[in-house]
Structures are given as C-alpha cells and as structure tokens.
mmCIF file of N, CA and C in Angstrom:
data_model
loop_
_atom_site.group_PDB
_atom_site.id
_atom_site.type_symbol
_atom_site.label_atom_id
_atom_site.label_comp_id
_atom_site.label_asym_id
_atom_site.label_seq_id
_atom_site.Cartn_x
_atom_site.Cartn_y
_atom_site.Cartn_z
ATOM 1 N N UNK A 1 125.099 13.821 -90.971
ATOM 2 C CA UNK A 1 124.671 12.615 -90.290
ATOM 3 C C UNK A 1 124.811 12.806 -88.786
ATOM 4 N N UNK A 2 123.824 12.289 -88.080
ATOM 5 C CA UNK A 2 123.878 12.323 -86.629
ATOM 6 C C UNK A 2 124.681 11.132 -86.156
ATOM 7 N N UNK A 3 125.737 11.375 -85.411
ATOM 8 C CA UNK A 3 126.563 10.267 -84.942
ATOM 9 C C UNK A 3 126.404 10.091 -83.443
ATOM 10 N N UNK A 4 126.908 8.986 -82.957
ATOM 11 C CA UNK A 4 126.828 8.684 -81.539
ATOM 12 C C UNK A 4 125.527 7.984 -81.158
ATOM 13 N N UNK A 5 124.559 7.924 -82.072
ATOM 14 C CA UNK A 5 123.317 7.225 -81.796
ATOM 15 C C UNK A 5 123.589 5.725 -81.743
ATOM 16 N N UNK A 6 122.858 5.015 -80.883
ATOM 17 C CA UNK A 6 123.036 3.570 -80.757
ATOM 18 C C UNK A 6 122.205 2.836 -81.802
ATOM 19 N N UNK A 7 122.875 1.996 -82.556
ATOM 20 C CA UNK A 7 122.196 1.098 -83.483
ATOM 21 C C UNK A 7 122.498 -0.321 -83.034
ATOM 22 N N UNK A 8 121.449 -1.111 -82.849
ATOM 23 C CA UNK A 8 121.619 -2.505 -82.455
ATOM 24 C C UNK A 8 121.519 -3.389 -83.686
ATOM 25 N N UNK A 9 122.442 -4.340 -83.788
ATOM 26 C CA UNK A 9 122.484 -5.274 -84.910
ATOM 27 C C UNK A 9 122.173 -6.664 -84.359
ATOM 28 N N UNK A 10 121.113 -7.281 -84.906
ATOM 29 C CA UNK A 10 120.664 -8.586 -84.436
ATOM 30 C C UNK A 10 120.766 -9.571 -85.595
ATOM 31 N N UNK A 11 121.722 -10.501 -85.499
ATOM 32 C CA UNK A 11 121.903 -11.485 -86.563
ATOM 33 C C UNK A 11 122.621 -12.692 -85.984
ATOM 34 N N UNK A 12 122.119 -13.883 -86.256
ATOM 35 C CA UNK A 12 122.748 -15.094 -85.741
ATOM 36 C C UNK A 12 123.997 -15.477 -86.529
ATOM 37 N N UNK A 13 124.210 -14.863 -87.681
ATOM 38 C CA UNK A 13 125.409 -15.108 -88.495
ATOM 39 C C UNK A 13 126.507 -14.151 -88.031
ATOM 40 N N UNK A 14 127.505 -14.704 -87.336
ATOM 41 C CA UNK A 14 128.572 -13.871 -86.763
ATOM 42 C C UNK A 14 129.242 -12.975 -87.795
ATOM 43 N N UNK A 15 129.533 -13.514 -88.982
ATOM 44 C CA UNK A 15 130.264 -12.724 -89.973
ATOM 45 C C UNK A 15 129.442 -11.532 -90.458
ATOM 46 N N UNK A 16 128.153 -11.737 -90.670
ATOM 47 C CA UNK A 16 127.291 -10.628 -91.105
ATOM 48 C C UNK A 16 127.158 -9.602 -89.986
ATOM 49 N N UNK A 17 126.937 -10.089 -88.763
ATOM 50 C CA UNK A 17 126.775 -9.179 -87.619
ATOM 51 C C UNK A 17 128.030 -8.330 -87.415
ATOM 52 N N UNK A 18 129.193 -8.971 -87.409
ATOM 53 C CA UNK A 18 130.446 -8.255 -87.161
ATOM 54 C C UNK A 18 130.744 -7.259 -88.284
ATOM 55 N N UNK A 19 130.510 -7.660 -89.540
ATOM 56 C CA UNK A 19 130.788 -6.733 -90.642
ATOM 57 C C UNK A 19 129.812 -5.558 -90.631
ATOM 58 N N UNK A 20 128.556 -5.816 -90.280
ATOM 59 C CA UNK A 20 127.571 -4.729 -90.202
ATOM 60 C C UNK A 20 127.928 -3.773 -89.065
ATOM 61 N N UNK A 21 128.339 -4.336 -87.932
ATOM 62 C CA UNK A 21 128.767 -3.497 -86.809
ATOM 63 C C UNK A 21 129.937 -2.609 -87.231
ATOM 64 N N UNK A 22 130.915 -3.190 -87.946
ATOM 65 C CA UNK A 22 132.079 -2.420 -88.380
ATOM 66 C C UNK A 22 131.699 -1.286 -89.313
ATOM 67 N N UNK A 23 130.817 -1.564 -90.258
ATOM 68 C CA UNK A 23 130.347 -0.528 -91.172
ATOM 69 C C UNK A 23 129.705 0.620 -90.399
ATOM 70 N N UNK A 24 128.825 0.287 -89.476
ATOM 71 C CA UNK A 24 128.105 1.330 -88.736
ATOM 72 C C UNK A 24 129.030 2.120 -87.818
ATOM 73 N N UNK A 25 129.997 1.441 -87.199
ATOM 74 C CA UNK A 25 130.978 2.153 -86.361
ATOM 75 C C UNK A 25 131.798 3.124 -87.205
ATOM 76 N N UNK A 26 132.134 2.717 -88.435
ATOM 77 C CA UNK A 26 132.933 3.580 -89.307
ATOM 78 C C UNK A 26 132.176 4.852 -89.679
ATOM 79 N N UNK A 27 130.865 4.814 -89.548
ATOM 80 C CA UNK A 27 130.029 5.992 -89.835
ATOM 81 C C UNK A 27 129.787 6.841 -88.588
ATOM 82 N N UNK A 28 130.334 6.414 -87.455
ATOM 83 C CA UNK A 28 130.228 7.198 -86.237
ATOM 84 C C UNK A 28 129.112 6.795 -85.297
ATOM 85 N N UNK A 29 128.419 5.704 -85.604
ATOM 86 C CA UNK A 29 127.357 5.242 -84.711
ATOM 87 C C UNK A 29 127.939 4.420 -83.573
ATOM 88 N N UNK A 30 127.288 4.447 -82.424
ATOM 89 C CA UNK A 30 127.559 3.493 -81.362
ATOM 90 C C UNK A 30 126.810 2.228 -81.771
ATOM 91 N N UNK A 31 127.411 1.055 -81.581
ATOM 92 C CA UNK A 31 126.803 -0.178 -82.071
ATOM 93 C C UNK A 31 126.878 -1.260 -81.005
ATOM 94 N N UNK A 32 125.786 -2.012 -80.874
ATOM 95 C CA UNK A 32 125.790 -3.228 -80.041
ATOM 96 C C UNK A 32 125.255 -4.360 -80.879
ATOM 97 N N UNK A 33 125.893 -5.513 -80.793
ATOM 98 C CA UNK A 33 125.485 -6.680 -81.556
ATOM 99 C C UNK A 33 124.867 -7.748 -80.674
ATOM 100 N N UNK A 34 123.901 -8.458 -81.237
ATOM 101 C CA UNK A 34 123.199 -9.533 -80.532
ATOM 102 C C UNK A 34 123.014 -10.699 -81.491
ATOM 103 N N UNK A 35 123.171 -11.937 -80.982
ATOM 104 C CA UNK A 35 123.056 -13.097 -81.853
ATOM 105 C C UNK A 35 121.646 -13.663 -81.934
ATOM 106 N N UNK A 36 120.689 -13.012 -81.251
ATOM 107 C CA UNK A 36 119.295 -13.450 -81.333
ATOM 108 C C UNK A 36 118.377 -12.298 -80.939
ATOM 109 N N UNK A 37 117.138 -12.403 -81.386
ATOM 110 C CA UNK A 37 116.133 -11.407 -81.007
ATOM 111 C C UNK A 37 115.898 -11.448 -79.502
ATOM 112 N N UNK A 38 115.906 -12.656 -78.943
ATOM 113 C CA UNK A 38 115.690 -12.798 -77.504
ATOM 114 C C UNK A 38 116.791 -12.109 -76.699
ATOM 115 N N UNK A 39 118.045 -12.238 -77.150
ATOM 116 C CA UNK A 39 119.163 -11.586 -76.453
ATOM 117 C C UNK A 39 118.990 -10.070 -76.499
ATOM 118 N N UNK A 40 118.581 -9.548 -77.649
ATOM 119 C CA UNK A 40 118.342 -8.107 -77.755
ATOM 120 C C UNK A 40 117.208 -7.678 -76.828
ATOM 121 N N UNK A 41 116.081 -8.405 -76.875
ATOM 122 C CA UNK A 41 114.921 -8.021 -76.062
ATOM 123 C C UNK A 41 115.201 -8.101 -74.566
ATOM 124 N N UNK A 42 116.170 -8.922 -74.161
ATOM 125 C CA UNK A 42 116.531 -9.038 -72.755
ATOM 126 C C UNK A 42 117.603 -8.051 -72.317
ATOM 127 N N UNK A 43 117.981 -7.140 -73.206
ATOM 128 C CA UNK A 43 119.077 -6.212 -72.902
ATOM 129 C C UNK A 43 118.568 -4.801 -72.640
ATOM 130 N N UNK A 44 119.469 -3.967 -72.115
ATOM 131 C CA UNK A 44 119.133 -2.564 -71.892
ATOM 132 C C UNK A 44 119.205 -1.749 -73.184
ATOM 133 N N UNK A 45 119.627 -2.386 -74.266
ATOM 134 C CA UNK A 45 119.693 -1.693 -75.559
ATOM 135 C C UNK A 45 118.303 -1.454 -76.148
ATOM 136 N N UNK A 46 117.298 -2.181 -75.672
ATOM 137 C CA UNK A 46 115.947 -2.044 -76.231
ATOM 138 C C UNK A 46 115.474 -0.600 -76.166
ATOM 139 N N UNK A 47 115.558 0.008 -75.008
ATOM 140 C CA UNK A 47 115.088 1.384 -74.854
ATOM 141 C C UNK A 47 116.080 2.432 -75.323
ATOM 142 N N UNK A 48 117.329 2.018 -75.521
ATOM 143 C CA UNK A 48 118.382 2.974 -75.865
ATOM 144 C C UNK A 48 118.682 3.044 -77.360
ATOM 145 N N UNK A 49 118.206 2.082 -78.128
ATOM 146 C CA UNK A 49 118.538 2.016 -79.558
ATOM 147 C C UNK A 49 117.739 3.026 -80.368
ATOM 148 N N UNK A 50 118.436 3.737 -81.246
ATOM 149 C CA UNK A 50 117.773 4.655 -82.168
ATOM 150 C C UNK A 50 117.230 3.892 -83.366
ATOM 151 N N UNK A 51 117.813 2.709 -83.631
ATOM 152 C CA UNK A 51 117.421 1.890 -84.778
ATOM 153 C C UNK A 51 117.917 0.466 -84.528
ATOM 154 N N UNK A 52 117.190 -0.513 -85.089
ATOM 155 C CA UNK A 52 117.590 -1.912 -85.000
ATOM 156 C C UNK A 52 117.725 -2.450 -86.422
ATOM 157 N N UNK A 53 118.851 -3.113 -86.687
ATOM 158 C CA UNK A 53 119.075 -3.794 -87.965
ATOM 159 C C UNK A 53 119.087 -5.278 -87.634
ATOM 160 N N UNK A 54 118.147 -6.035 -88.221
ATOM 161 C CA UNK A 54 118.000 -7.439 -87.844
ATOM 162 C C UNK A 54 117.851 -8.347 -89.053
ATOM 163 N N UNK A 55 118.359 -9.562 -88.896
ATOM 164 C CA UNK A 55 118.100 -10.614 -89.861
ATOM 165 C C UNK A 55 116.629 -11.017 -89.729
ATOM 166 N N UNK A 56 116.061 -11.569 -90.787
ATOM 167 C CA UNK A 56 114.693 -12.074 -90.720
ATOM 168 C C UNK A 56 114.690 -13.471 -90.120
ATOM 169 N N UNK A 57 115.466 -14.386 -90.700
ATOM 170 C CA UNK A 57 115.432 -15.781 -90.280
ATOM 171 C C UNK A 57 116.544 -16.082 -89.296
ATOM 172 N N UNK A 58 116.110 -16.368 -88.043
ATOM 173 C CA UNK A 58 117.048 -16.731 -86.984
ATOM 174 C C UNK A 58 116.389 -17.830 -86.167
ATOM 175 N N UNK A 59 117.186 -18.637 -85.465
ATOM 176 C CA UNK A 59 116.576 -19.593 -84.543
ATOM 177 C C UNK A 59 115.751 -18.834 -83.502
ATOM 178 N N UNK A 60 114.633 -19.386 -83.108
ATOM 179 C CA UNK A 60 113.772 -18.682 -82.154
ATOM 180 C C UNK A 60 112.954 -17.621 -82.869
ATOM 181 N N UNK A 61 112.955 -16.436 -82.327
ATOM 182 C CA UNK A 61 112.178 -15.336 -82.902
ATOM 183 C C UNK A 61 112.770 -14.853 -84.217
ATOM 184 N N UNK A 62 111.895 -14.565 -85.155
ATOM 185 C CA UNK A 62 112.331 -13.980 -86.424
ATOM 186 C C UNK A 62 112.456 -12.464 -86.272
ATOM 187 N N UNK A 63 113.019 -11.828 -87.279
ATOM 188 C CA UNK A 63 113.091 -10.374 -87.275
ATOM 189 C C UNK A 63 111.715 -9.730 -87.283
ATOM 190 N N UNK A 64 110.768 -10.343 -87.998
ATOM 191 C CA UNK A 64 109.391 -9.827 -88.002
ATOM 192 C C UNK A 64 108.791 -9.958 -86.612
ATOM 193 N N UNK A 65 109.027 -11.102 -85.941
ATOM 194 C CA UNK A 65 108.549 -11.293 -84.567
ATOM 195 C C UNK A 65 109.163 -10.254 -83.629
ATOM 196 N N UNK A 66 110.423 -9.923 -83.852
ATOM 197 C CA UNK A 66 111.103 -8.913 -83.042
ATOM 198 C C UNK A 66 110.396 -7.564 -83.170
ATOM 199 N N UNK A 67 110.112 -7.140 -84.391
ATOM 200 C CA UNK A 67 109.413 -5.872 -84.607
ATOM 201 C C UNK A 67 108.036 -5.905 -83.955
ATOM 202 N N UNK A 68 107.332 -7.020 -84.095
ATOM 203 C CA UNK A 68 106.008 -7.165 -83.492
ATOM 204 C C UNK A 68 106.088 -7.069 -81.964
ATOM 205 N N UNK A 69 107.106 -7.697 -81.374
ATOM 206 C CA UNK A 69 107.285 -7.652 -79.921
ATOM 207 C C UNK A 69 107.580 -6.228 -79.444
ATOM 208 N N UNK A 70 108.419 -5.507 -80.182
ATOM 209 C CA UNK A 70 108.713 -4.114 -79.811
ATOM 210 C C UNK A 70 107.440 -3.273 -79.878
ATOM 211 N N UNK A 71 106.687 -3.426 -80.955
ATOM 212 C CA UNK A 71 105.446 -2.656 -81.112
ATOM 213 C C UNK A 71 104.462 -2.983 -79.992
ATOM 214 N N UNK A 72 104.369 -4.252 -79.609
ATOM 215 C CA UNK A 72 103.453 -4.667 -78.539
ATOM 216 C C UNK A 72 103.829 -4.021 -77.205
ATOM 217 N N UNK A 73 105.121 -3.705 -77.036
ATOM 218 C CA UNK A 73 105.588 -3.038 -75.817
ATOM 219 C C UNK A 73 105.502 -1.513 -75.932
ATOM 220 N N UNK A 74 104.974 -1.023 -77.053
ATOM 221 C CA UNK A 74 104.865 0.417 -77.257
ATOM 222 C C UNK A 74 106.173 1.071 -77.647
ATOM 223 N N UNK A 75 107.122 0.279 -78.124
ATOM 224 C CA UNK A 75 108.436 0.793 -78.513
ATOM 225 C C UNK A 75 108.433 1.017 -80.025
ATOM 226 N N UNK A 76 108.611 2.268 -80.426
ATOM 227 C CA UNK A 76 108.495 2.635 -81.845
ATOM 228 C C UNK A 76 109.845 2.705 -82.560
ATOM 229 N N UNK A 77 110.865 2.097 -81.986
ATOM 230 C CA UNK A 77 112.192 2.101 -82.610
ATOM 231 C C UNK A 77 112.100 1.533 -84.026
ATOM 232 N N UNK A 78 112.642 2.248 -85.018
ATOM 233 C CA UNK A 78 112.610 1.710 -86.382
ATOM 234 C C UNK A 78 113.433 0.426 -86.497
ATOM 235 N N UNK A 79 112.898 -0.517 -87.274
ATOM 236 C CA UNK A 79 113.566 -1.791 -87.497
ATOM 237 C C UNK A 79 113.789 -1.969 -88.995
ATOM 238 N N UNK A 80 115.029 -2.297 -89.349
ATOM 239 C CA UNK A 80 115.414 -2.603 -90.723
ATOM 240 C C UNK A 80 115.682 -4.096 -90.769
ATOM 241 N N UNK A 81 115.052 -4.789 -91.702
ATOM 242 C CA UNK A 81 115.243 -6.229 -91.811
ATOM 243 C C UNK A 81 116.073 -6.575 -93.039
ATOM 244 N N UNK A 82 116.918 -7.602 -92.872
ATOM 245 C CA UNK A 82 117.741 -8.127 -93.964
ATOM 246 C C UNK A 82 117.463 -9.623 -94.061
ATOM 247 N N UNK A 83 117.469 -10.151 -95.276
ATOM 248 C CA UNK A 83 117.282 -11.585 -95.435
ATOM 249 C C UNK A 83 117.999 -12.104 -96.672
ATOM 250 N N UNK A 84 118.520 -13.309 -96.542
ATOM 251 C CA UNK A 84 119.140 -13.981 -97.682
ATOM 252 C C UNK A 84 118.066 -14.645 -98.551
ATOM 253 N N UNK A 85 116.830 -14.667 -98.063
ATOM 254 C CA UNK A 85 115.736 -15.327 -98.768
ATOM 255 C C UNK A 85 114.564 -14.372 -98.959
ATOM 256 N N UNK A 86 114.767 -13.287 -99.720
ATOM 257 C CA UNK A 86 113.680 -12.325 -99.901
ATOM 258 C C UNK A 86 112.563 -12.932 -100.753
ATOM 259 N N UNK A 87 111.338 -12.764 -100.305
ATOM 260 C CA UNK A 87 110.187 -13.187 -101.095
ATOM 261 C C UNK A 87 109.018 -12.273 -100.756
ATOM 262 N N UNK A 88 108.008 -12.299 -101.589
ATOM 263 C CA UNK A 88 106.887 -11.380 -101.406
ATOM 264 C C UNK A 88 106.157 -11.609 -100.089
ATOM 265 N N UNK A 89 105.995 -12.862 -99.681
ATOM 266 C CA UNK A 89 105.266 -13.157 -98.442
ATOM 267 C C UNK A 89 105.984 -12.549 -97.236
ATOM 268 N N UNK A 90 107.300 -12.721 -97.170
ATOM 269 C CA UNK A 90 108.067 -12.163 -96.050
ATOM 270 C C UNK A 90 108.067 -10.637 -96.118
ATOM 271 N N UNK A 91 108.207 -10.110 -97.311
ATOM 272 C CA UNK A 91 108.189 -8.657 -97.487
ATOM 273 C C UNK A 91 106.840 -8.084 -97.011
ATOM 274 N N UNK A 92 105.742 -8.761 -97.335
ATOM 275 C CA UNK A 92 104.412 -8.300 -96.918
ATOM 276 C C UNK A 92 104.231 -8.384 -95.407
ATOM 277 N N UNK A 93 104.728 -9.483 -94.787
ATOM 278 C CA UNK A 93 104.665 -9.602 -93.323
ATOM 279 C C UNK A 93 105.465 -8.479 -92.667
ATOM 280 N N UNK A 94 106.638 -8.202 -93.212
ATOM 281 C CA UNK A 94 107.493 -7.150 -92.665
ATOM 282 C C UNK A 94 106.801 -5.792 -92.772
ATOM 283 N N UNK A 95 106.205 -5.520 -93.928
ATOM 284 C CA UNK A 95 105.502 -4.247 -94.118
ATOM 285 C C UNK A 95 104.318 -4.139 -93.162
ATOM 286 N N UNK A 96 103.575 -5.231 -92.992
ATOM 287 C CA UNK A 96 102.419 -5.226 -92.093
ATOM 288 C C UNK A 96 102.839 -4.991 -90.642
ATOM 289 N N UNK A 97 104.043 -5.454 -90.297
ATOM 290 C CA UNK A 97 104.553 -5.264 -88.930
ATOM 291 C C UNK A 97 105.102 -3.854 -88.722
ATOM 292 N N UNK A 98 105.262 -3.100 -89.816
ATOM 293 C CA UNK A 98 105.750 -1.731 -89.693
ATOM 294 C C UNK A 98 107.254 -1.591 -89.814
ATOM 295 N N UNK A 99 107.896 -2.545 -90.462
ATOM 296 C CA UNK A 99 109.342 -2.487 -90.652
ATOM 297 C C UNK A 99 109.692 -1.292 -91.539
ATOM 298 N N UNK A 100 110.766 -0.601 -91.196
ATOM 299 C CA UNK A 100 111.173 0.606 -91.915
ATOM 300 C C UNK A 100 111.760 0.320 -93.286
ATOM 301 N N UNK A 101 112.487 -0.794 -93.412
ATOM 302 C CA UNK A 101 113.191 -1.086 -94.651
ATOM 303 C C UNK A 101 113.430 -2.594 -94.711
ATOM 304 N N UNK A 102 113.487 -3.130 -95.922
ATOM 305 C CA UNK A 102 113.652 -4.572 -96.135
ATOM 306 C C UNK A 102 114.739 -4.754 -97.187
ATOM 307 N N UNK A 103 115.866 -5.358 -96.791
ATOM 308 C CA UNK A 103 117.017 -5.498 -97.685
ATOM 309 C C UNK A 103 117.366 -6.960 -97.938
ATOM 310 N N UNK A 104 117.698 -7.297 -99.190
ATOM 311 C CA UNK A 104 118.211 -8.641 -99.453
ATOM 312 C C UNK A 104 119.675 -8.737 -99.015
ATOM 313 N N UNK A 105 120.090 -9.937 -98.590
ATOM 314 C CA UNK A 105 121.501 -10.209 -98.298
ATOM 315 C C UNK A 105 122.084 -10.916 -99.505
ATOM 316 N N UNK A 106 123.316 -10.671 -99.849
ATOM 317 C CA UNK A 106 124.172 -9.667 -99.213
ATOM 318 C C UNK A 106 123.692 -8.272 -99.589
ATOM 319 N N UNK A 107 123.648 -7.401 -98.594
ATOM 320 C CA UNK A 107 123.171 -6.041 -98.837
ATOM 321 C C UNK A 107 124.304 -5.169 -99.359
ATOM 322 N N UNK A 108 123.921 -4.140 -100.073
ATOM 323 C CA UNK A 108 124.886 -3.129 -100.506
ATOM 324 C C UNK A 108 125.032 -2.132 -99.359
ATOM 325 N N UNK A 109 126.259 -1.778 -99.015
ATOM 326 C CA UNK A 109 126.494 -0.871 -97.881
ATOM 327 C C UNK A 109 125.689 0.414 -98.023
ATOM 328 N N UNK A 110 125.682 1.006 -99.209
ATOM 329 C CA UNK A 110 124.956 2.268 -99.397
ATOM 330 C C UNK A 110 123.456 2.084 -99.190
ATOM 331 N N UNK A 111 122.922 0.937 -99.576
ATOM 332 C CA UNK A 111 121.492 0.676 -99.374
ATOM 333 C C UNK A 111 121.164 0.645 -97.881
ATOM 334 N N UNK A 112 122.025 0.004 -97.075
ATOM 335 C CA UNK A 112 121.810 -0.031 -95.631
ATOM 336 C C UNK A 112 121.935 1.368 -95.040
ATOM 337 N N UNK A 113 122.941 2.111 -95.458
ATOM 338 C CA UNK A 113 123.130 3.484 -94.976
ATOM 339 C C UNK A 113 121.899 4.328 -95.301
ATOM 340 N N UNK A 114 121.390 4.209 -96.516
ATOM 341 C CA UNK A 114 120.204 4.971 -96.911
ATOM 342 C C UNK A 114 119.005 4.583 -96.044
ATOM 343 N N UNK A 115 118.833 3.297 -95.785
ATOM 344 C CA UNK A 115 117.722 2.834 -94.934
ATOM 345 C C UNK A 115 117.826 3.411 -93.525
ATOM 346 N N UNK A 116 119.035 3.387 -92.963
ATOM 347 C CA UNK A 116 119.227 3.913 -91.612
ATOM 348 C C UNK A 116 118.956 5.412 -91.568
ATOM 349 N N UNK A 117 119.495 6.137 -92.528
ATOM 350 C CA UNK A 117 119.281 7.596 -92.536
ATOM 351 C C UNK A 117 117.796 7.931 -92.686
ATOM 352 N N UNK A 118 117.083 7.188 -93.539
ATOM 353 C CA UNK A 118 115.653 7.412 -93.714
ATOM 354 C C UNK A 118 114.900 7.068 -92.431
ATOM 355 N N UNK A 119 115.239 5.937 -91.798
ATOM 356 C CA UNK A 119 114.568 5.519 -90.565
ATOM 357 C C UNK A 119 114.792 6.534 -89.445
ATOM 358 N N UNK A 120 116.013 7.039 -89.317
ATOM 359 C CA UNK A 120 116.311 7.985 -88.242
ATOM 360 C C UNK A 120 115.679 9.351 -88.492
ATOM 361 N N UNK A 121 115.458 9.693 -89.757
ATOM 362 C CA UNK A 121 114.856 10.990 -90.084
ATOM 363 C C UNK A 121 113.335 10.985 -89.897
ATOM 364 N N UNK A 122 112.749 9.781 -89.870
ATOM 365 C CA UNK A 122 111.285 9.679 -89.791
ATOM 366 C C UNK A 122 110.761 10.085 -88.425
#
C-alpha cells in the first residue's frame, strides 16, 4: 500500500467523519476532514487529495454534486461515495458522475479499504 497520500473525508456527520479519518490514518494515509462539500472545495486539499471519501446526502451540495464540481474544474481525483440511503436512482447518478465506488452506510472497513486501493490504482 502506498502511504502518506492525502485522502479527504467529507461528511456532515461528525462521528462518521472522525471514525473514517481514524481508520484511514491507521493505514498510513494523511487525512483531512471536512463537514461539507463547500468547505472541501474552498480548501487547498482539492488539488492535493489523492482520493475523496464523501457522504452523498449533506446540507448544501451532495456528494454527487461534489464529484460533478470537481470534474467541471478538470480535477480527476477519484471520489468514493457513502450513503445511509442507497437506492438505484442515487447509484445511477453517482455512476453517471464518474464516482469510483458507492458504499452503503454503515460501511464495512474492508469494503472502504478495497474501494480506496482500487481508486488509487486506477
């Protein structure tokens, strides 16, 4: 595994964000957390992130909107989306936006690790 790469975690749920950050740090990644897509997009982490792990449903911009905004700026950073409300319509929107992986919450740690490793290898 390549360590030291920056992974940004975007989730308005503090407990999910903090636990995801802890998991990724334990694997050797550098991690920055953001409580909204807007906070992430306004940060210097946008160009520095090797991967973004984001919730789908958040106040303001959704995770799908976040991926769309990155793509519109020509930023090809892989985005992994997580949602407590997985459904086919959201999954299809995420796929159409070019999301790397789509996980239901609560996610299994190994499933997230596999998604990140696949996204970083692409």
